[in-house]
Short mmCIF file of C-alpha atoms in Angstrom, two decimals:
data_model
loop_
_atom_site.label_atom_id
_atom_site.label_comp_id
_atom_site.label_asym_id
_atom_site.label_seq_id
_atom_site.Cartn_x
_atom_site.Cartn_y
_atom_site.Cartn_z
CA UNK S 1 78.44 101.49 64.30
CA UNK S 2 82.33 100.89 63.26
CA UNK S 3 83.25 102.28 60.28
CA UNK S 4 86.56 100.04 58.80
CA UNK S 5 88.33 101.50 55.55
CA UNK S 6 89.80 98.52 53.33
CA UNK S 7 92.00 99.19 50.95
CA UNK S 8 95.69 97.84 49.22
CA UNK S 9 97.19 98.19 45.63
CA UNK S 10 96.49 95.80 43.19
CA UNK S 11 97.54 92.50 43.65
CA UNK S 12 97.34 92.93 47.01
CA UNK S 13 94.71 90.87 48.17
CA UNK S 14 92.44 92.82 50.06
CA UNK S 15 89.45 90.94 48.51
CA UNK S 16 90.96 87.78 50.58
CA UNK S 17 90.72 90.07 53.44
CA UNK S 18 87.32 91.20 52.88
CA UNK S 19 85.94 87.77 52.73
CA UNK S 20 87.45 86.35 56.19
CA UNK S 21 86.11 89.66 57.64
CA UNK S 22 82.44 88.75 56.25
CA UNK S 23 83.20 85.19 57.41
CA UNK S 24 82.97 86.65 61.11
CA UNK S 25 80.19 88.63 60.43
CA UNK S 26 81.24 91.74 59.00
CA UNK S 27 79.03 94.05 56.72
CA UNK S 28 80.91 94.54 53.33
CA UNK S 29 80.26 97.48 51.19
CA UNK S 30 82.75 96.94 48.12
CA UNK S 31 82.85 100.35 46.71
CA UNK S 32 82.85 98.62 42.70
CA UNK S 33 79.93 97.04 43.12
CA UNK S 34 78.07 99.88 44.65
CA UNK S 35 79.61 101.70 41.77
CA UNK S 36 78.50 99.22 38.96
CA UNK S 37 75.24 99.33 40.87
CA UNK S 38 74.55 103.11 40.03
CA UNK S 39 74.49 102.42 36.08
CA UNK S 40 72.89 99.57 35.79
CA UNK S 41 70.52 99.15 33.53
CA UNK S 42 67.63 101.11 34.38
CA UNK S 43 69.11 103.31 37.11
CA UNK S 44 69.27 107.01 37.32
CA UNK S 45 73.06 106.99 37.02
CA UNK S 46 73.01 105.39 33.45
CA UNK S 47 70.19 107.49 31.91
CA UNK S 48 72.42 110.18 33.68
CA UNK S 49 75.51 108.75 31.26
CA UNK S 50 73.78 108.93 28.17
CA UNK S 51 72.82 112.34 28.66
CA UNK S 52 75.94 113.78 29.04
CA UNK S 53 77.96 111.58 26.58
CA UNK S 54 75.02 110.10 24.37
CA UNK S 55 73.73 106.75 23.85
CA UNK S 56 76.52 105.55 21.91
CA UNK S 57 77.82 104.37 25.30
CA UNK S 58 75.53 101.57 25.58
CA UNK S 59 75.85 98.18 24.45
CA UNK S 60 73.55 96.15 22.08
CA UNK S 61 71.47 94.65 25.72
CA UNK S 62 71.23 98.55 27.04
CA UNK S 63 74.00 98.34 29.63
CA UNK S 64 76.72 100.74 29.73
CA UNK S 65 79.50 99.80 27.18
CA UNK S 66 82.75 100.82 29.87
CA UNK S 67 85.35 101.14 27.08
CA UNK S 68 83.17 103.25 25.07
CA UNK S 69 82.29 105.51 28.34
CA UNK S 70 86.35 105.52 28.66
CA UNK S 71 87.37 106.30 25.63
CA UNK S 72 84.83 109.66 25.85
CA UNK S 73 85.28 110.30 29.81
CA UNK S 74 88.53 110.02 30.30
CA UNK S 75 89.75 112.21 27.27
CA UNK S 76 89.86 115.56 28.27
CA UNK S 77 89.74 116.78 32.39
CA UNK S 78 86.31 118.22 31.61
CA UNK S 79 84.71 115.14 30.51
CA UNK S 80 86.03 113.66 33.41
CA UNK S 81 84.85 116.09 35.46
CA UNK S 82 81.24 115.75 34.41
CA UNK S 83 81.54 111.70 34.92
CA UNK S 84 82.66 112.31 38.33
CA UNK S 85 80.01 114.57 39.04
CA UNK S 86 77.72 111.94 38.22
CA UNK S 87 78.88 108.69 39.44
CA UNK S 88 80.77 109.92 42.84
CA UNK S 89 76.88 111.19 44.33
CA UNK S 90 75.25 108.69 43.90
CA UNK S 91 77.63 106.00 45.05
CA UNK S 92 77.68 108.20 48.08
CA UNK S 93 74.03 107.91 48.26
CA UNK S 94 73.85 104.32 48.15
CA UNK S 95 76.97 103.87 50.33
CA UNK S 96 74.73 105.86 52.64
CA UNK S 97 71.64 103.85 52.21
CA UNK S 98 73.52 100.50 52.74
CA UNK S 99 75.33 102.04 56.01
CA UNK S 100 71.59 102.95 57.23
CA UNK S 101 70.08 99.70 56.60
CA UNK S 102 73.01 98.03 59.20
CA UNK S 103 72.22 96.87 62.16
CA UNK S 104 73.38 99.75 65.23
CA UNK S 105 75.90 96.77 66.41
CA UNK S 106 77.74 96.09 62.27
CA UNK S 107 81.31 95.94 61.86
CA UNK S 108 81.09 97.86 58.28
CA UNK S 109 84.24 97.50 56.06
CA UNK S 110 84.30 99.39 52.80
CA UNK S 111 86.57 98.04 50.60
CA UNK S 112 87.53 101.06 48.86
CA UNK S 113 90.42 100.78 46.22
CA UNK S 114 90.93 104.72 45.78
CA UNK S 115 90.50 105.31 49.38
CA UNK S 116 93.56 106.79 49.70
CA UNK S 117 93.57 108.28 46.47
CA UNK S 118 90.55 110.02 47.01
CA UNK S 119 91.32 111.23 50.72
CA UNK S 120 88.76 109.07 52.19
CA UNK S 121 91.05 107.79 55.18
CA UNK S 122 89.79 110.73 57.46
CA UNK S 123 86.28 109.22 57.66
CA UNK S 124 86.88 106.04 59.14
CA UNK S 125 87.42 104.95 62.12
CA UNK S 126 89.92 102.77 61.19
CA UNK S 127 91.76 102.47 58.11
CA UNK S 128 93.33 98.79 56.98
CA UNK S 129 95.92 98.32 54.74
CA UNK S 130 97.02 95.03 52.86
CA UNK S 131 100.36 95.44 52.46
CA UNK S 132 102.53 93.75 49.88
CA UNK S 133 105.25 94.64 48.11
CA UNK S 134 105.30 96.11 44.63
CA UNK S 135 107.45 93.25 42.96
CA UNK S 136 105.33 90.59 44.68
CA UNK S 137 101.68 92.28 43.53
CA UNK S 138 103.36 92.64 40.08
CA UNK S 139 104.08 88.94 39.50
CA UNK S 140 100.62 87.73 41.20
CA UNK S 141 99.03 90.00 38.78
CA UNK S 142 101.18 88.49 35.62
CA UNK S 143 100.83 85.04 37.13
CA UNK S 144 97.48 84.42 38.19
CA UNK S 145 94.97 87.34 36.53
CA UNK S 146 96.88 87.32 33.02
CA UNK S 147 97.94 90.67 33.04
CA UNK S 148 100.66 91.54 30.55
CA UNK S 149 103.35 92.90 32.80
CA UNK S 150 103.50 96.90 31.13
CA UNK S 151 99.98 96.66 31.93
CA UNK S 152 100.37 95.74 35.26
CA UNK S 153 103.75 98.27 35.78
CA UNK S 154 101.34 101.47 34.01
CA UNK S 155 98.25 100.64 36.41
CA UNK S 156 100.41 99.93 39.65
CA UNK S 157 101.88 103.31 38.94
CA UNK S 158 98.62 105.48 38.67
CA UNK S 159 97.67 104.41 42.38
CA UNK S 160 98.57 105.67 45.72
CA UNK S 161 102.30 104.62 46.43
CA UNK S 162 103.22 102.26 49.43
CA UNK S 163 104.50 105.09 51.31
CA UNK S 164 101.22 107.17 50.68
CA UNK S 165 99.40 104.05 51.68
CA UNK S 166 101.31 103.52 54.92
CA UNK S 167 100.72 106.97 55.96
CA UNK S 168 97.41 106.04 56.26
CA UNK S 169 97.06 103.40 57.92
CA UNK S 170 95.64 102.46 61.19
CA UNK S 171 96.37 98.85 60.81
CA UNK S 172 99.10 97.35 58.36
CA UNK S 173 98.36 93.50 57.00
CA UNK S 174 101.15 91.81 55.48
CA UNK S 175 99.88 89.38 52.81
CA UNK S 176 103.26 89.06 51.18
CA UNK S 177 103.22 85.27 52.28
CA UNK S 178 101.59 82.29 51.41
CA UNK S 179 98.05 82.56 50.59
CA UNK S 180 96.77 81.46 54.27
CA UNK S 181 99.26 83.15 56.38
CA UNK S 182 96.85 86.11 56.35
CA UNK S 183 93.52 84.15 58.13
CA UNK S 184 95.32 83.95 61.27
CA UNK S 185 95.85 87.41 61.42
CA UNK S 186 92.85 89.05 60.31
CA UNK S 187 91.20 86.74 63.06
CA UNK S 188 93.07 88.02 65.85
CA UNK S 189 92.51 91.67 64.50
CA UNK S 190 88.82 91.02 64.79
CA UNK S 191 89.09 89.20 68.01
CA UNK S 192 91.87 91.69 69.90
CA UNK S 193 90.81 94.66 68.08
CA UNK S 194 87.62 95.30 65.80
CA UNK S 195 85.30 93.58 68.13
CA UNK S 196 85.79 95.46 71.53
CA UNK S 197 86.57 98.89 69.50
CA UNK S 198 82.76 97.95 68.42
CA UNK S 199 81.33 97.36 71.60
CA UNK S 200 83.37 100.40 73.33
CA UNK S 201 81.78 102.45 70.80
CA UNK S 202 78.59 101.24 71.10
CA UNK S 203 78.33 101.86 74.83
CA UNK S 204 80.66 105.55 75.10
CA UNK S 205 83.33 103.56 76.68
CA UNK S 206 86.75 104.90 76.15
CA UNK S 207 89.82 102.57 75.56
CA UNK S 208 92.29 102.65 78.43
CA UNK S 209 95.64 100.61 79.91
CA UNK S 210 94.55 99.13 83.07
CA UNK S 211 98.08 99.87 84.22
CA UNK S 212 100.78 102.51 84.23
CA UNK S 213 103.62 101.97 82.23
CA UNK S 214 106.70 104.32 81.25
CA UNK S 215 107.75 102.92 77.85
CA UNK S 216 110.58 104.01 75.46
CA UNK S 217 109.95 106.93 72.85
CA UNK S 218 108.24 105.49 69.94
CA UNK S 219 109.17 107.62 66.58
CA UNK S 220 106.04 106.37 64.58
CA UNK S 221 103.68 108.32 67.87
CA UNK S 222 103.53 111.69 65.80
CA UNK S 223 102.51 110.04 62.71
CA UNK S 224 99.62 108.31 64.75
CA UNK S 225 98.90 111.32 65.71
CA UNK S 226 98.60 112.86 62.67
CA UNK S 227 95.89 110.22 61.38
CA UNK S 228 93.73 111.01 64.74
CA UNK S 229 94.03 114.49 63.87
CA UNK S 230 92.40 114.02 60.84
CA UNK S 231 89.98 112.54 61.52
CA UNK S 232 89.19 115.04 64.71
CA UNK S 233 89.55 117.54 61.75
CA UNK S 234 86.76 115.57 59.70
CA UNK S 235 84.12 115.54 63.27
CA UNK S 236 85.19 119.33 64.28
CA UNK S 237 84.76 121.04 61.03
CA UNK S 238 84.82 124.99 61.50
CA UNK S 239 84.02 124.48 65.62
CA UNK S 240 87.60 123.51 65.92
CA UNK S 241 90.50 126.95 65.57
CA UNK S 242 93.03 124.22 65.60
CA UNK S 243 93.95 121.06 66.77
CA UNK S 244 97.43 119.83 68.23
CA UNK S 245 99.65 117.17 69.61
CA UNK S 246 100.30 117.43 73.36
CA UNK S 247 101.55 115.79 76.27
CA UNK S 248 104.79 113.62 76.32
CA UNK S 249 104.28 111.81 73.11
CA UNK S 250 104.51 114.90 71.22
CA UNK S 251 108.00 115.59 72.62
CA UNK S 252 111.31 113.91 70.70
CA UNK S 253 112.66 111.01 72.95
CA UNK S 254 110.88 111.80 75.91
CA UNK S 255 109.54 108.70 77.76
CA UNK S 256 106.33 108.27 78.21
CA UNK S 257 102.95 106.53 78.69
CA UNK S 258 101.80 104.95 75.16
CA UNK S 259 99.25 107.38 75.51
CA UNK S 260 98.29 109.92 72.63
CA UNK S 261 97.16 113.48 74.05
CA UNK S 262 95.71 115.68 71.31
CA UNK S 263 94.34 119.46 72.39
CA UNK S 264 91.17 120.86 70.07
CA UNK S 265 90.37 124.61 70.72
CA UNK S 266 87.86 126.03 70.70
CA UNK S 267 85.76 129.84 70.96
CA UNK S 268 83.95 129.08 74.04
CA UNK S 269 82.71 126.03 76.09
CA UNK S 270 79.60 125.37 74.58
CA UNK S 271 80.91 124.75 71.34
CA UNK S 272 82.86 122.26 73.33
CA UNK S 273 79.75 120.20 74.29
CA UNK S 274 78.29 121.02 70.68
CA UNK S 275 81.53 118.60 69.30
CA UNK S 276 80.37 115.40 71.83
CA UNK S 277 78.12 113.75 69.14
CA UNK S 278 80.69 114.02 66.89
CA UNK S 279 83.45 113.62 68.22
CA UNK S 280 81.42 110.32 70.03
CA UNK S 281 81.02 108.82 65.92
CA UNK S 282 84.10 109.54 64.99
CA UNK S 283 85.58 106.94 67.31
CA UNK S 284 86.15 109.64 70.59
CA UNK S 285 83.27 109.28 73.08
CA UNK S 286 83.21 111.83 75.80
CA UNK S 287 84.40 111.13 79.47
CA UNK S 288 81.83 113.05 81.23
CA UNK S 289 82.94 112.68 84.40
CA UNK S 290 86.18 115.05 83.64
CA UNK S 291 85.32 118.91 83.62
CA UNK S 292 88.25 120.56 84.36
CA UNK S 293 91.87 120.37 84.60
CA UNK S 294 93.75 120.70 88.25
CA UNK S 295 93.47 124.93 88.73
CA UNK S 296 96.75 126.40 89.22
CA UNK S 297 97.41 130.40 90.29
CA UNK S 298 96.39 132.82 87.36
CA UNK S 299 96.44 136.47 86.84
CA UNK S 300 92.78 136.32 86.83
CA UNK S 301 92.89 133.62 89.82
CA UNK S 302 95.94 133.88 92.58
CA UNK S 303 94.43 131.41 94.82
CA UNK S 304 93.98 128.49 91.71
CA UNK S 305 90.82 127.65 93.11
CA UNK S 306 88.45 128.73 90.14
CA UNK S 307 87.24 125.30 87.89
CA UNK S 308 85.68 127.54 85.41
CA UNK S 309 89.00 129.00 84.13
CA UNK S 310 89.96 125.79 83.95
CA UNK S 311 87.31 124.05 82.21
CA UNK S 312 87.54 121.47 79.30
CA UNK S 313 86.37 118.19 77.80
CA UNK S 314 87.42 115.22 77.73
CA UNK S 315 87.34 112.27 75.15
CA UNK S 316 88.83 109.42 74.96
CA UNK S 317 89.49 107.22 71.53
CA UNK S 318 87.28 103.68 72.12
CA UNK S 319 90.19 102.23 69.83
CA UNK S 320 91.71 99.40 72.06
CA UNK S 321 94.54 99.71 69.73
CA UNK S 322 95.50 103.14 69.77
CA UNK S 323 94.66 104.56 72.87
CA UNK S 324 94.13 108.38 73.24
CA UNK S 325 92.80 111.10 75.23
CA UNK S 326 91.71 114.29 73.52
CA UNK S 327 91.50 117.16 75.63
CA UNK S 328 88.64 119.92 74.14
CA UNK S 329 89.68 123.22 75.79
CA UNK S 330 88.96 126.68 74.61
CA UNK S 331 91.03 129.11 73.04
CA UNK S 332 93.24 131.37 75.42
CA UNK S 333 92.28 129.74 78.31
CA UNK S 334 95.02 128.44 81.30
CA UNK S 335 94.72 125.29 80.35
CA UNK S 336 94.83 125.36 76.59
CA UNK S 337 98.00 127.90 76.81
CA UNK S 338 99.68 125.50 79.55
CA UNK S 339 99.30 122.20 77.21
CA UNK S 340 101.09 124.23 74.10
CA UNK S 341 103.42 125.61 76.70
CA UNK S 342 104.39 122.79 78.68
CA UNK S 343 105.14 120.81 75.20
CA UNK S 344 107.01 123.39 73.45
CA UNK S 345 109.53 123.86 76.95
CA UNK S 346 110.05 120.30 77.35
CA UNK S 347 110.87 120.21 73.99
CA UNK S 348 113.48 123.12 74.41
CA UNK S 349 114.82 122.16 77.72
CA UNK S 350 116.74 118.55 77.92
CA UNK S 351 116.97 119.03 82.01
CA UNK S 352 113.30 119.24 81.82
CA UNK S 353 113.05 116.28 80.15
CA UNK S 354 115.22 114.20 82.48
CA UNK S 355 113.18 115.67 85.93
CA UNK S 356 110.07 114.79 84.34
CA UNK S 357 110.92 111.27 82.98
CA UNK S 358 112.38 110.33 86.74
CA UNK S 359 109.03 111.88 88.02
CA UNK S 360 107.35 109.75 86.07
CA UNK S 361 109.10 106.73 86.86
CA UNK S 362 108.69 107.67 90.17
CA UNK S 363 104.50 107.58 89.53
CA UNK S 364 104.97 104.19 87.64
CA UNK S 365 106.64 102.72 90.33
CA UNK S 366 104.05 103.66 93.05
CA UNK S 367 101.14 102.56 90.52
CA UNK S 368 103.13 98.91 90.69
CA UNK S 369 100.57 96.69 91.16
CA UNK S 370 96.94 98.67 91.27
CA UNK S 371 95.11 98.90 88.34
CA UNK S 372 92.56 100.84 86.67
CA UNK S 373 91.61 104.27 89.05
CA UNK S 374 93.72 102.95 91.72
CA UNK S 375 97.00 103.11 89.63
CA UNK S 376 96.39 106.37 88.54
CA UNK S 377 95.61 107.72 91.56
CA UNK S 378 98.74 106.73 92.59
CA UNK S 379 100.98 107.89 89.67
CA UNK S 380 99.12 111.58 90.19
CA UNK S 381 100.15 111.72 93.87
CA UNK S 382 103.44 111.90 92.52
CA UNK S 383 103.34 113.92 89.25
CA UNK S 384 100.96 116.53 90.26
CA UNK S 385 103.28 118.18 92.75
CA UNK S 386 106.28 118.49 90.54
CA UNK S 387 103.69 119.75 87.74
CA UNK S 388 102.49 122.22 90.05
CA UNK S 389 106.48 123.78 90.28
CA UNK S 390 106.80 123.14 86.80
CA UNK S 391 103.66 125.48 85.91
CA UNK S 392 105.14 128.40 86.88
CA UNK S 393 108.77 127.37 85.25
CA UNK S 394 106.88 126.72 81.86
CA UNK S 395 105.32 130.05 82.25
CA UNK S 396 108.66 131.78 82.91
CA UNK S 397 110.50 130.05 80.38
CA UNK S 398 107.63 131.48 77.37
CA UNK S 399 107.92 134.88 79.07
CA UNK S 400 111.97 134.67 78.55
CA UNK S 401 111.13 133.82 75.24
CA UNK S 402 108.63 136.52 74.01
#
């Protein structure tokens, strides 16, 4: 099922957000109320409370009495140490137990406030922001909750900043208008977006443009990057030596196919396969039919006709907005060695860059027209040959260098 982070400062308006998502059918998990759950009366997460900080912390009617809590918890980093101990496991749990009980086919937003706070971005598989500006959530907080304004200033301050939040974020909503400029929006976002990234990942289909197109650098590609590197980071765990941005994206105003290419290494080829399960939840299912890159002459092969040195896996992000292939190679293998190498010369070598962006406009232009395999089958027939010469240039140019 699709995982979808919520989140926005205060003010914001994510709640608004949530609500026209569950309006379509989306399963809400508000992280508050699964928190407020956990020490209700009678739960193991109060009795838990009173434990540790004694039963002054209830009210007269036996719930939990949240200044008094507050005023012992949040004294001394100790106290709040043992608080979070308590609370943060079993909201997990429940989180857990209300992610279960979805159907396989759920849209799930959590509407987390401290997502980003707490580093929860990672384990998503997309993370929405509502975006509004400081000044704006200030005054909605004075003018329509009652909040004194130094109230509003202090608590504003001890959240993530709007530049932490935007680093973040998959998906940036703009609720700085009037109250039902939003609606639209989040509609077509379900629509264009959260429904067929469902569906793709329901079925192991990977996201893909139907044709080729050579588009203009884009500086914001690393930092998109970076967020699917996370989140590889969060599926890989300790199977994964590193994990790296490749291809053209990855080089500085280099033209290029809005395409992210990410490289995970690995120790061998099995571990490989061991990552398709999770690599497949985290938003990346595999692309089975892909094995191995094109060979090219080796050392260890002069004729470039072994697969085997050249093997790999390939997954593709099911994100219709963001799409991606990551390449699972392992460690000191051709392949793996070319991507890093290939990337770092272009990056050196600005004649480089231009034969390869005419190449590729070159591949573009005989893709004009055909779609899907066709298309790319037609952009390889002319890319492959100069990346064949350009193999054993790379290769040169890293020998120069060492």
């Amino acid at each position: 099922m699709l995982r979808i982070g919520l989140t926005g400062g205060m003010g914001a308006g994510k709640s608004t957000v949530a609500r026209i998502l569950a309006d379509r059918g989306a399963v809400i998990i508000d992280s508050d109320l699964v928190a407020r759950e956990v020490v209700a009366p009678g739960a193991e997460g109060l009795a838990a409370l009173v434990d540790a900080f004694g039963a002054d912390i209830l009210a007269a009617d036996g719930s939990l009495d949240r200044p008094a809590l507050a005023a012992k918890a949040f004294g001394d980093d100790e106290s709040r140490a043992t608080l979070n101990s308590i609370t943060h496991p079993l909201v997990g749990q429940r989180t857990a137990e209300l992610i279960a009980g979805a159907a396989s086919d759920s849209i799930i937003v959590q509407d987390i406030p401290l997502l980003v706070e707490n580093g929860l971005a990672p384990l998503m598989n997309l993370v929405l922001i509502v975006d509004v500006p400081e000044g704006i959530r200030i005054r909605r907080l004075v003018e329509f909750r009652g909040v004194l304004e130094s109230d509003a200033r202090a608590r504003i301050s001890a959240q993530a900043t709007d530049e932490q939040r935007r680093a973040v974020a998959d998906v940036l909503l703009d609720n700085s208008g009037a109250p039902d400029d939003i609606v639209p929006v989040v509609h077509r976002l379900w629509e264009e977006r959260l429904l067929p990234f469902e569906h793709n990942l329901r079925t192991v289909t990977s996201a893909h443009r139907p044709n080729i197109s050579i588009v203009d650098p884009d500086p914001d590609w690393p930092a998109q990057a970076q967020r699917l590197i996370a989140r590889l980071w969060g599926a890989c765990g300790a199977l994964a030596s590193r994990i790296d941005h490749i291809g053209s994206t990855a080089v500085p105003e280099l033209p290029a196919k809005d395409v992210i290419d990410l490289q995970i290494t690995v120790a061998d080829i099995a571990a490989a396969d061991g990552l398709r399960a999770a690599l497949g939840a985290a938003g990346f299912p595999v692309i089975a039919r892909v094995t191995h890159d094109n060979p090219k002459p080796t050392d260890a092969d002069p004729d470039g006709t072994n697969v085997v040195l050249w093997a790999k896996r390939l997954h593709g992000a099911a994100d219709p907005g963001r799409v991606a292939n990551v390449h699972v190679r392992v460690a000191g293998s051709p392949g793996q060695q070319f991507a890093l190498t290939f990337r770092d010369w272009l990056r050196a070598d600005a004649t480089a860059r231009v034969e390869y962006t005419e190449v590729k406009r070159a591949g573009a232009a005989k893709a004009a027209g055909l779609i899907g395999e066709d298309a790319m089958l037609a952009y390889l027939d002319v890319k492959e040959p100069w990346f064949d010469a350009a193999y054993e240039r790379a290769l040169a140019w890293r020998a120069a260098g060492d």
